Each structure stands twice: as structure tokens, then as C-alpha cells.
Coordinates of C-alpha atoms and ligand atoms in Angstrom, one line a residue:
X1 CA -3.5 7.2 -19.9
X2 CA -6.0 5.5 -22.3
X3 CA -9.5 4.4 -21.4
X4 CA -10.2 1.0 -22.9
X5 CA -13.6 -0.6 -23.5
X6 CA -12.9 -3.3 -20.9
X7 CA -12.8 -0.8 -18.1
X8 CA -14.6 -2.1 -15.0
X9 CA -17.4 -0.2 -13.3
X10 CA -15.3 0.2 -10.2
X11 CA -12.4 1.7 -12.2
X12 CA -14.9 4.1 -13.8
X13 CA -16.2 5.1 -10.4
X14 CA -12.6 5.7 -9.4
X15 CA -12.1 7.8 -12.5
X16 CA -15.2 9.9 -11.6
X17 CA -13.9 10.4 -8.0
X18 CA -10.5 11.3 -9.2
X19 CA -12.0 13.6 -11.8
X20 CA -14.0 15.3 -9.0
X21 CA -10.8 15.8 -7.1
X22 CA -8.9 17.1 -10.2
X23 CA -11.8 19.4 -10.8
X24 CA -11.7 20.7 -7.3
X25 CA -8.0 21.1 -7.6
X26 CA -8.6 23.2 -10.8
X27 CA -6.6 20.8 -12.9
X28 CA -9.3 19.9 -15.5
X29 CA -12.4 21.6 -16.9
X30 CA -15.9 20.2 -16.6
X31 CA -16.6 17.5 -19.2
X32 CA -13.0 17.2 -20.3
X33 CA -12.0 14.0 -18.6
X34 CA -11.9 12.1 -21.8
X35 CA -10.1 14.9 -23.6
X36 CA -6.4 14.3 -24.2
X37 CA -6.8 10.5 -24.3
X38 CA -6.4 8.4 -27.4
X39 CA -9.9 7.0 -27.2
X40 CA -12.0 6.9 -30.3
X41 CA -15.5 8.5 -30.5
X42 CA -17.1 5.1 -30.2
X43 CA -15.0 4.2 -27.1
X44 CA -15.8 7.5 -25.5
X45 CA -19.5 7.0 -26.0
X46 CA -19.3 3.5 -24.6
X47 CA -17.4 4.7 -21.5
X48 CA -20.0 7.4 -20.9
X49 CA -22.7 4.8 -21.1
X50 CA -20.8 2.6 -18.6
X51 CA -20.2 5.5 -16.3
X52 CA -24.0 6.2 -16.2
X53 CA -24.6 2.5 -15.6
X54 CA -22.0 2.4 -12.8
X55 CA -23.5 5.5 -11.1
X56 CA -26.9 3.9 -11.2
X57 CA -25.8 0.5 -10.1
X58 CA -28.2 -0.5 -7.4
X59 CA -27.4 -2.5 -4.3
X60 CA -29.8 -5.3 -3.3
X61 CA -27.9 -6.4 -0.2
X62 CA -25.1 -5.4 2.1
X63 CA -22.9 -7.6 4.2
X64 CA -21.4 -5.5 6.9
X65 CA -18.5 -7.3 8.6
X66 CA -17.0 -6.2 11.9
X67 CA -13.8 -7.5 13.5
X68 CA -14.6 -6.1 16.9
X69 CA -11.8 -4.3 18.7
X70 CA -9.3 -4.8 15.9
X71 CA -6.4 -2.4 16.1
X72 CA -5.0 -1.5 12.7
X73 CA -1.7 -3.4 13.4
X74 CA -3.7 -6.7 13.7
X75 CA -4.1 -6.8 9.9
X76 CA -0.3 -7.3 9.3
X77 CA 0.1 -9.6 12.3
X78 CA -2.7 -11.8 11.0
X79 CA -1.2 -11.9 7.5
X80 CA 2.2 -12.9 8.9
X81 CA 0.5 -15.5 11.2
X82 CA -1.5 -16.9 8.4
X83 CA 1.6 -17.3 6.2
X84 CA 3.4 -18.9 9.1
X85 CA 0.7 -21.4 10.2
X86 CA -1.4 -21.9 7.0
X87 CA 1.1 -20.9 4.3
X88 CA -1.5 -18.6 2.7
X89 CA -2.6 -15.0 2.6
X90 CA -5.6 -13.4 4.3
X91 CA -8.6 -12.1 2.4
X92 CA -8.6 -8.7 4.0
X93 CA -4.9 -8.2 3.1
X94 CA -5.8 -9.0 -0.5
X95 CA -8.7 -6.6 -0.4
X96 CA -6.3 -3.8 0.4
X97 CA -4.3 -4.8 -2.6
X98 CA -7.3 -5.0 -4.9
X99 CA -7.7 -1.9 -7.1
X100 CA -11.5 -2.5 -7.4
X101 CA -12.0 -2.4 -3.6
X102 CA -12.5 0.9 -1.8
X103 CA -10.1 1.7 1.1
X104 CA -10.6 4.0 4.0
X105 CA -10.4 4.7 7.7
X106 CA -13.3 4.8 10.1
X107 CA -13.4 7.7 12.5
X108 CA -14.7 5.8 15.6
X109 CA -15.4 8.4 18.4
X110 CA -18.6 8.3 20.5
X111 CA -20.7 11.3 21.8
X112 CA -18.8 11.5 25.1
X113 CA -15.4 10.1 24.4
X114 CA -12.6 9.9 21.8
X115 CA -12.5 6.3 22.8
X116 CA -15.7 4.5 22.0
X117 CA -17.1 1.3 23.3
X118 CA -18.9 -1.2 21.1
X119 CA -22.4 0.0 22.1
X120 CA -21.8 3.6 21.0
X121 CA -19.9 2.5 17.9
X122 CA -22.6 0.1 16.6
X123 CA -25.3 2.7 17.5
X124 CA -23.5 5.2 15.3
X125 CA -23.6 2.7 12.4
X126 CA -27.1 1.4 13.1
X127 CA -28.8 4.5 14.3
X128 CA -27.0 7.4 12.6
X129 CA -26.2 9.3 15.8
X130 CA -23.3 9.3 18.1
X131 CA -24.4 8.3 21.6
X132 CA -22.6 8.0 25.0
X133 CA -20.6 4.9 25.7
X134 CA -22.7 2.2 27.2
X135 CA -25.9 3.2 25.4
X136 CA -27.5 1.4 22.4
X137 CA -29.5 3.8 20.2
X138 CA -30.5 6.1 23.1
X139 CA -29.0 9.6 22.6
X140 CA -27.4 11.7 25.4
X141 CA -30.8 13.3 26.1
X142 CA -32.4 10.0 26.8
X143 CA -34.3 9.9 23.5
X144 CA -34.7 6.5 21.8
X145 CA -33.4 6.2 18.2
X146 CA -35.1 3.7 15.9
X147 CA -32.5 1.2 14.7
X148 CA -31.8 0.5 11.1
X149 CA -33.3 -3.0 11.3
X150 CA -36.7 -1.6 12.2
X151 CA -36.6 1.0 9.4
X152 CA -35.5 -1.5 6.7
X153 CA -38.1 -4.0 7.9
X154 CA -40.8 -1.5 6.8
X155 CA -39.2 -1.6 3.3
X156 CA -39.6 -5.4 3.3
X157 CA -35.8 -6.0 3.7
X158 CA -34.5 -9.2 5.4
X159 CA -32.1 -8.7 8.4
X160 CA -29.4 -11.0 9.7
X161 CA -27.2 -10.8 12.8
X162 CA -24.3 -13.2 13.1
X163 CA -21.8 -13.0 15.9
X164 CA -19.4 -15.0 18.1
X165 CA -20.6 -13.1 21.2
X166 CA -24.0 -13.3 22.7
X167 CA -26.5 -12.3 20.0
X168 CA -27.7 -9.6 22.3
X169 CA -24.2 -8.1 22.7
X170 CA -23.5 -4.5 21.8
X171 CA -22.5 -4.8 18.2
X172 CA -25.4 -6.8 16.8
X173 CA -27.8 -4.9 19.1
X174 CA -26.7 -1.5 17.7
X175 CA -28.4 -2.5 14.4
X176 CA -31.6 -3.8 15.9
X177 CA -32.3 -2.5 19.4
X178 CA -32.6 0.6 21.5
X179 CA -31.8 0.4 25.2
X180 CA -30.2 2.8 27.7
X181 CA -27.8 0.3 29.1
X182 CA -26.0 -2.3 26.9
X183 CA -25.9 -4.7 29.9
X184 CA -29.7 -5.2 29.8
X185 CA -29.4 -8.1 27.3
X186 CA -32.6 -9.7 28.6
X187 CA -34.4 -6.6 27.3
X188 CA -32.6 -6.6 24.0
X189 CA -33.5 -10.2 23.1
X190 CA -37.3 -9.6 22.7
X191 CA -36.6 -6.6 20.4
X192 CA -35.3 -9.0 17.7
X193 CA -38.6 -10.9 17.5
X194 CA -40.0 -10.3 13.9
X195 CA -37.4 -7.6 13.4
X196 CA -34.4 -9.9 12.6
X197 CA -34.9 -12.9 10.4
X198 CA -31.6 -14.8 11.0
X199 CA -30.0 -14.5 14.5
X200 CA -26.9 -16.7 15.1
X201 CA -24.3 -16.6 17.9
X202 CA -24.2 -17.2 21.7
X203 CA -26.5 -16.2 24.5
X204 CA -29.1 -19.0 24.8
X205 CA -29.8 -17.9 28.4
X206 CA -31.5 -14.7 27.3
X207 CA -34.2 -16.7 25.5
X208 CA -34.7 -19.4 28.1
X209 CA -37.6 -19.1 30.6
X210 CA -35.4 -20.8 33.3
X211 CA -32.7 -18.2 33.0
X212 CA -34.7 -15.1 32.3
X213 CA -35.8 -13.1 35.4
X214 CA -39.3 -12.6 34.0
X215 CA -39.6 -16.3 33.2
X216 CA -40.8 -15.5 29.7
X217 CA -40.4 -18.3 27.2
X218 CA -38.8 -16.1 24.6
X219 CA -37.5 -19.1 22.5
X220 CA -41.1 -20.3 22.5
X221 CA -42.4 -17.0 21.3
X222 CA -39.8 -17.1 18.4
X223 CA -41.1 -20.6 17.5
X224 CA -44.7 -19.4 17.5
X225 CA -43.7 -16.6 15.1
X226 CA -42.3 -19.1 12.6
X227 CA -38.6 -19.2 13.6
X228 CA -36.8 -22.5 13.8
X229 CA -34.8 -22.5 17.0
X230 CA -31.5 -24.4 17.0
X231 CA -28.8 -24.9 19.5
X232 CA -26.0 -27.0 17.9
X233 CA -24.0 -27.0 14.7
X234 CA -25.7 -30.1 13.3
X235 CA -29.1 -28.5 13.5
X236 CA -27.8 -25.3 11.9
X237 CA -26.2 -27.1 9.0
X238 CA -29.4 -29.2 8.4
X239 CA -31.8 -26.2 8.7
X240 CA -33.7 -24.9 5.7
X241 CA -35.9 -22.5 7.6
X242 CA -36.0 -18.9 6.3
X243 CA -36.4 -17.6 9.9
X244 CA -33.8 -18.8 12.3
X245 CA -32.7 -18.3 15.9
X246 CA -29.5 -20.2 16.7
X247 CA -27.7 -19.9 20.0
X248 CA -24.9 -22.3 20.5
X249 CA -23.8 -21.5 24.1
X250 CA -25.1 -19.8 27.2
X251 CA -22.7 -16.9 26.9
X252 CA -20.2 -16.0 24.2
X253 CA -19.0 -18.7 21.8
X254 CA -15.6 -20.1 22.7
X255 CA -12.4 -18.5 21.4
X256 CA -11.3 -20.2 18.1
X257 CA -8.1 -21.4 19.7
X258 CA -10.1 -23.3 22.3
X259 CA -12.6 -24.5 19.8
X260 CA -9.8 -25.7 17.5
X261 CA -8.1 -27.7 20.3
X262 CA -11.3 -29.5 21.4
X263 CA -12.9 -31.9 19.0
X264 CA -16.2 -32.0 20.9
X265 CA -16.6 -28.2 20.8
X266 CA -15.5 -28.0 17.1
X267 CA -18.2 -30.6 16.3
X268 CA -21.1 -29.0 18.1
X269 CA -20.4 -25.2 17.9
X270 CA -20.3 -23.7 14.4
X271 CA -17.5 -21.3 13.5
X272 CA -18.1 -17.8 12.2
X273 CA -17.8 -18.8 8.5
X274 CA -20.4 -21.5 8.9
X275 CA -22.9 -19.2 10.6
X276 CA -22.2 -16.5 8.0
X277 CA -22.8 -19.0 5.1
X278 CA -26.0 -20.2 6.7
X279 CA -27.3 -16.6 6.8
X280 CA -26.1 -15.3 3.5
X281 CA -27.2 -18.4 1.5
X282 CA -30.8 -17.7 2.6
X283 CA -30.5 -14.0 1.5
X284 CA -28.9 -14.8 -1.8
X285 CA -31.5 -17.2 -2.9
X286 CA -34.3 -14.7 -2.2
X287 CA -34.6 -11.5 -4.2
X288 CA -35.5 -9.2 -1.4
X289 CA -33.1 -6.5 -0.2
X290 CA -31.1 -7.5 2.9
X291 CA -28.7 -6.3 5.5
X292 CA -26.5 -8.9 7.1
X293 CA -24.1 -7.9 10.0
X294 CA -21.3 -10.3 10.8
X295 CA -19.2 -9.8 13.8
X296 CA -16.0 -11.5 14.9
X297 CA -16.6 -10.4 18.5
X298 CA -13.9 -12.1 20.4
X299 CA -10.9 -10.4 18.8
X300 CA -11.9 -7.6 21.2
X301 CA -12.1 -9.9 24.1
X302 CA -8.7 -11.4 23.3
X303 CA -7.2 -7.9 23.1
X304 CA -8.6 -7.0 26.5
X305 CA -6.9 -10.1 27.8
X306 CA -3.6 -9.2 26.0
X307 CA -3.8 -12.7 24.5
X308 CA -2.1 -12.8 21.1
X309 CA -2.9 -16.5 20.5
X310 CA -6.6 -16.1 21.0
X311 CA -6.6 -12.8 19.1
X312 CA -4.9 -14.1 16.0
X313 CA -7.0 -17.3 16.1
X314 CA -10.2 -15.3 16.0
X315 CA -8.9 -12.8 13.4
X316 CA -8.2 -15.7 11.1
X317 CA -11.6 -17.2 11.7
X318 CA -13.1 -13.8 10.9
X319 CA -10.9 -13.7 7.7
X320 CA -12.4 -17.1 6.8
X321 CA -15.8 -15.6 7.0
X322 CA -14.7 -12.7 4.8
X323 CA -13.4 -15.4 2.3
X324 CA -16.7 -17.2 2.4
X325 CA -18.7 -14.0 1.7
X326 CA -16.5 -12.9 -1.2
X327 CA -16.8 -16.4 -2.8
X328 CA -20.5 -16.5 -2.3
X329 CA -21.1 -13.0 -3.7
X330 CA -18.5 -13.2 -6.6
X331 CA -21.2 -13.9 -9.2
X332 CA -23.7 -11.3 -7.8
X333 CA -23.2 -7.7 -9.0
X334 CA -25.8 -6.3 -6.6
X335 CA -24.2 -7.1 -3.3
X336 CA -21.9 -4.7 -1.4
X337 CA -19.5 -6.1 1.2
X338 CA -18.0 -3.8 3.8
X339 CA -15.3 -5.0 6.2
X340 CA -14.2 -2.9 9.1
X341 CA -13.8 -2.6 12.9
X342 CA -15.6 -0.6 15.5
X343 CA -12.5 0.6 17.5
X344 CA -9.0 -0.4 18.3
X345 CA -8.1 -2.3 21.5
X346 CA -4.7 -2.5 23.2
X347 CA -2.9 -2.0 19.9
X348 CA -0.7 -5.1 19.7
X349 CA 2.5 -5.0 17.7
X350 CA 5.6 -7.1 17.1
X351 CA 8.6 -5.5 18.7
X352 CA 12.2 -5.7 17.4
X353 CA 13.8 -8.4 19.5
X354 CA 17.4 -9.1 20.1
X355 CA 20.6 -7.7 18.5
X356 CA 19.7 -6.1 15.2
X357 CA 16.1 -7.4 15.7
X358 CA 17.3 -10.8 14.4
X359 CA 15.2 -12.6 17.0
X360 CA 11.8 -11.1 16.1
X361 CA 10.8 -13.9 13.7
X362 CA 11.7 -16.6 16.1
X363 CA 9.7 -14.9 18.9
X364 CA 6.7 -14.5 16.6
X365 CA 6.8 -18.2 15.7
X366 CA 6.4 -19.0 19.4
X367 CA 2.7 -17.8 19.2
X368 CA 2.0 -21.0 17.3
X369 CA 2.9 -22.9 20.5
X370 CA -0.1 -21.5 22.3
X371 CA -2.7 -24.3 22.6
X372 CA -5.4 -22.4 24.7
X373 CA -6.7 -18.9 25.4
X374 CA -5.5 -17.0 28.5
X375 CA -9.2 -17.1 29.5
X376 CA -8.8 -20.9 29.8
X377 CA -5.6 -20.6 31.7
X378 CA -7.2 -18.2 34.2
X379 CA -10.4 -20.4 34.3
X380 CA -8.4 -23.4 35.2
X381 CA -6.5 -21.4 37.8
X382 CA -9.7 -20.2 39.4
X383 CA -11.0 -23.8 39.5
X384 CA -8.0 -24.8 41.7
X385 CA -8.7 -23.7 45.3
X386 CA -5.1 -23.6 46.6
X387 CA -3.1 -22.4 43.5
X388 CA 0.4 -21.2 44.1
X389 CA 3.3 -19.9 41.9
X390 CA 4.1 -23.5 40.8
X391 CA 0.4 -24.1 39.7
X392 CA 0.2 -21.0 37.5
X393 CA 3.7 -21.8 36.1
X394 CA 2.6 -25.3 35.1
X395 CA -0.7 -24.0 33.5
X396 CA 1.2 -21.5 31.4
X397 CA 3.8 -24.1 30.3
X398 CA 1.0 -26.6 29.4
X399 CA -1.2 -24.2 27.5
X400 CA 1.1 -21.4 26.2
X401 CA 4.3 -23.4 25.7
X402 CA 6.7 -21.2 27.7
X403 CA 8.2 -21.2 31.2
X404 CA 7.5 -18.3 33.6
X405 CA 10.5 -17.2 35.7
X406 CA 10.0 -17.7 39.4
X407 CA 9.7 -13.9 40.0
X408 CA 7.1 -13.6 37.2
X409 CA 5.0 -16.5 38.6
X410 CA 5.2 -14.8 42.1
X411 CA 4.2 -11.4 40.7
X412 CA 1.2 -13.1 39.0
X413 CA 0.2 -14.9 42.1
X414 CA 0.3 -11.6 44.1
X415 CA -2.2 -10.1 41.7
X416 CA -4.4 -13.2 41.5
X417 CA -4.5 -13.2 45.3
X418 CA -4.8 -9.4 45.3
X419 CA -1.9 -9.0 47.7
X420 CA 1.2 -6.8 47.4
X421 CA 0.2 -5.5 44.0
X422 CA 2.8 -3.1 42.6
X423 CA 0.6 -0.5 40.7
X424 CA 3.1 0.4 38.0
X425 CA 0.2 1.3 35.8
X426 CA -3.4 0.3 35.0
X427 CA -2.2 -2.5 32.7
X428 CA 0.3 -4.1 35.1
X429 CA -2.0 -4.2 38.1
X430 CA -4.2 -6.7 36.2
X431 CA -3.3 -10.4 35.9
X432 CA -4.2 -10.3 32.1
X433 CA -2.0 -7.3 31.6
X434 CA 0.9 -8.8 33.4
X435 CA 0.6 -12.2 31.7
X436 CA 0.5 -10.4 28.4
X437 CA 3.8 -8.8 29.2
X438 CA 5.4 -12.0 30.3
X439 CA 4.1 -13.8 27.1
X440 CA 5.6 -10.9 25.1
X441 CA 9.1 -11.8 26.4
X442 CA 8.6 -15.0 24.3
X443 CA 6.5 -13.8 21.4
X444 CA 7.8 -10.2 20.9
X445 CA 4.2 -8.9 21.1
X446 CA 3.7 -5.6 23.1
X447 CA 0.4 -4.0 24.1
X448 CA -0.5 -0.4 24.9
X449 CA -2.9 -1.4 27.7
X450 CA -6.0 -3.6 28.2
X451 CA -8.7 -1.2 27.0
X452 CA -10.1 0.3 23.8
X453 CA -8.1 2.9 21.9
X454 CA -9.0 5.9 19.8
X455 CA -7.3 4.9 16.6
X456 CA -9.3 5.1 13.4
X457 CA -10.0 1.6 12.1
X458 CA -9.4 0.0 8.7
X459 CA -12.2 0.0 6.2
X460 CA -12.5 -1.9 3.0
X461 CA -15.5 -2.3 0.7
X462 CA -16.1 -4.2 -2.6
X463 CA -19.1 -4.3 -4.9
X464 CA -21.5 -1.7 -6.2
X465 CA -21.2 1.7 -4.6
X466 CA -18.1 0.6 -2.7
X467 CA -16.5 4.0 -3.3
X468 CA -18.9 5.5 -0.7
X469 CA -16.6 3.8 1.8
X470 CA -13.3 5.3 0.6
X471 CA -11.4 8.0 2.5
X472 CA -12.2 8.9 6.1
X473 CA -15.7 7.9 7.1
X474 CA -17.3 9.1 10.3
X475 CA -18.9 6.1 12.0
X476 CA -22.3 7.8 12.2
X477 CA -22.3 8.4 8.4
X478 CA -22.5 4.7 7.7
X479 CA -26.2 4.7 8.6
X480 CA -27.0 7.2 5.9
X481 CA -25.2 5.2 3.3
X482 CA -26.9 2.0 4.3
X483 CA -30.3 3.7 4.2
X484 CA -29.7 5.3 0.8
X485 CA -28.6 2.0 -0.6
X486 CA -31.3 -0.3 0.9
X487 CA -34.1 2.0 2.0
Ligands
LIG501 ZN1 -14.2 -4.3 24.2

């Protein structure tokens, strides 16, 4: 192996890490890592200088990107689905194939369970301590933990939270709020005032005096404090304000599959990449340190619903946001991008279908026939007062592109009417679990359940100090890395 002058900083970091490993394994002596190569004295000197530069390389900003509830197998499903429907690769897939990007696994447990929820997972990242599921930066003894946004704020850093859930949902809140119960979103919203500069997602109701139980005009308070408050995509794209509160629906933003099949929604509700670009462009033109959290929130919701069409639609929308961030940061050598997930959920996978698995590909292609989320199918069902087996059958045929058998439609109706439910297991006594299984007969996709799982999640990082995120990372250690880099 020869060390050339053109060696990149990341490769040098990798050499240092590998050298550390070799040293600990007793394979090389201290100071000898250039020995035995064919490098000239001048080359060795240059590499040593680069190594020192790489070690010192400072980070001005971190973009921390979360595909919420993304089981590891989703990565390969999304790559195959992108090749099928868009004839191109995904950015996260490419990151794993990029030698200058760090690769690792995130150990996701919470204080009280091997299976975390999003509140405890984000608190571990944003507060540095594992807490019980359901809590946001309040430890098991009831003590409040100061979130990273409040700490970095004191260091003059800018903070951004971008999500497709309500902006007060667990994952953004874990970086900027402390509250015993994640459901108290009304109490989370005021904690962002003057603590977070850019807030984009859903959840307008938590800022609206008509919808808040205390009648506080929270949106008005944000305006008084210098924020521009926007509520549709046009206003977001036109805005130049450095402080921005944008909420584009009362609750979560729609699933991408529903957005993409409705021109009016697509025109008025921004997608994740657009919101991410709006936030990051502000931080890049400034020279302050910054922390931007970007969450593709509804991957998790689709997994809970065993809805592969909605899940892959939102995973590709998340991947588009990753692409936007990598493009925007390509010419900046002081921005670190971390891409990961907070926990697995229902672990979807493509099963071998048919004799010799020859029918798996055709089954997988049937996902592209889905034209709406299962949420929309069930929503339309609920809006029909006297729905029967025929009604649910026609909704599934219209929106998901396959025919339910009579016995399948009747089993679904029994659950929807809460009658004669056969409790085979936790998954199959829920309408979403049962519909997920019936859809799987046509798509080949199987699910382990309808809840979060304990799997470690995928972790990729690129940019200065990316190697901090290689190997197995305990979720609560992320906080220390972010504070060291930005604080
Ligand atoms: Zn979840």
C-alpha cells in the first residue's frame, strides 16, 4: 500500500483509525504507520501535515437527518423501488458505497425498554441521557434535562427543526424541549420560542389561539419575536426571513403517496426536500454554527399501518432531502451530515414468492399500483356510515390496485366493526395488520408486527469528523459528539 499526496482527509482519518486498531491488535509499533511504504520523505511530511489538518478539521454546522421508524431492510427496498419507479439509485445507498462516508449502527434502546419510542430515542440524541419511553428529556427520576438546542443557543448557534410530522412531535422535540409526556404538544410549542430559528412541518393547531386550550396566541408571540409565520408552500418559497415558523397542516403533513396523487396538496404543502432547502440555505449563507435536524416522520407511521406504498413513498421523499443536503453542502468543507433512524418498525421485507421465488419481482412491482395510503383507505371507509365487505373491497381495488377475496373482505369488516375478531396475534387483530397481510399476498411484503422493534438502525455520516459515527454508536453518545463539535 502506498500513500499518495492526493490522499483525502477522510482517507487519512480512516488510516488513523485503522492504525489505532492495528496498534491495539499489536500489529504495528507507535509512529511506524508510514514505515514499509514506498513514500518519499517529502510525501511522508506532507501526509503528516494533512493528518494534523484532518484531525483539527472543525465543524461549523451539522445536518442530522432521521428517517423515523426505518427498519434496516427499508434501505434495500427503497433502492429497488427507486430503480423500478424512477430508474435511478438512492442517495443513502450511494453513501454506503462511498469510501469517504462513515458507516455504523445506532444502538437504539431506551432507559426502560430494549424497544424505544421516538420520544426516548430523540431525547438520547438531544439530551445525552436515556429516558423512559414517552418522556422527552425528563429522566426516570423526574429530573428535567436541558435539550441541546438550549445549550447551543448560548453559544450563538442557529437551530432548525424540519419534519413531516407536527413540529412539536417527539423527534424534533427531543432536540429542543423537556416535558414528562410527549403527548403534551401544546406545552412543547412555546419552548421553541427564541430557542429554534427555523421550524417547519405540521401542527398549526398548537400555535393557534382558537385551538389551544389556554387560548394563547402563540403564533402572534412568534411574530412579535421577529419570526415570519407562514402556512403554505408559496409563502415558504418566497420567504427570506432568517427566523421562520411554517406549519402547513393542522396535524401531520400528508403521506407523500397522497400528496403526489393530489395536485392541490402538492401545490400548497411543501415536501421534505423543499423545507430542508429552505432551512439549510439560511444556515449556509450565514457563518454562525448551526444544528439542523431533518425528520422524515411518516416512514414510521406507514410502518405502523403496514403500508408499503406509503412507506416507500416517504422513504424516497426523505432520500430526496438527503440528496438536496449533499448537493448544497458539497462545496462546504465544514458541514457534517449524519443520516440515521431512531428505531426499527415492523421490519418489512420482500419474501420469496412462487416456485423458485420466480414471482417475487412481479409481486414487488405491484407496489407501484398503490395510488393512496392505507390511512386514506381507512379514512374513506370511516366516512361511509354503512360500509360492508363490498365497500371495503371497492376502496382497496380503487386505491391499492388489487382485489380482496370475499373471505378477506369479511375478516376486515369483522375487525372494523369489532365483531367476531379472531385474535391470532396482536398484529392480526388490528385492521391495519390484517390489510398489510392481504396486501402482502400481492406485493410479497411481510411485516413482523405493527410496532417498533429493537433492531439497531443504519448510520451514515459524511463531512469533517464523520468517522466519529462509524462502528456501533450508543444513541445517547450522539449528544456528546454534537456538543464537542458545535459547543
Ligand atoms: Zn412509531
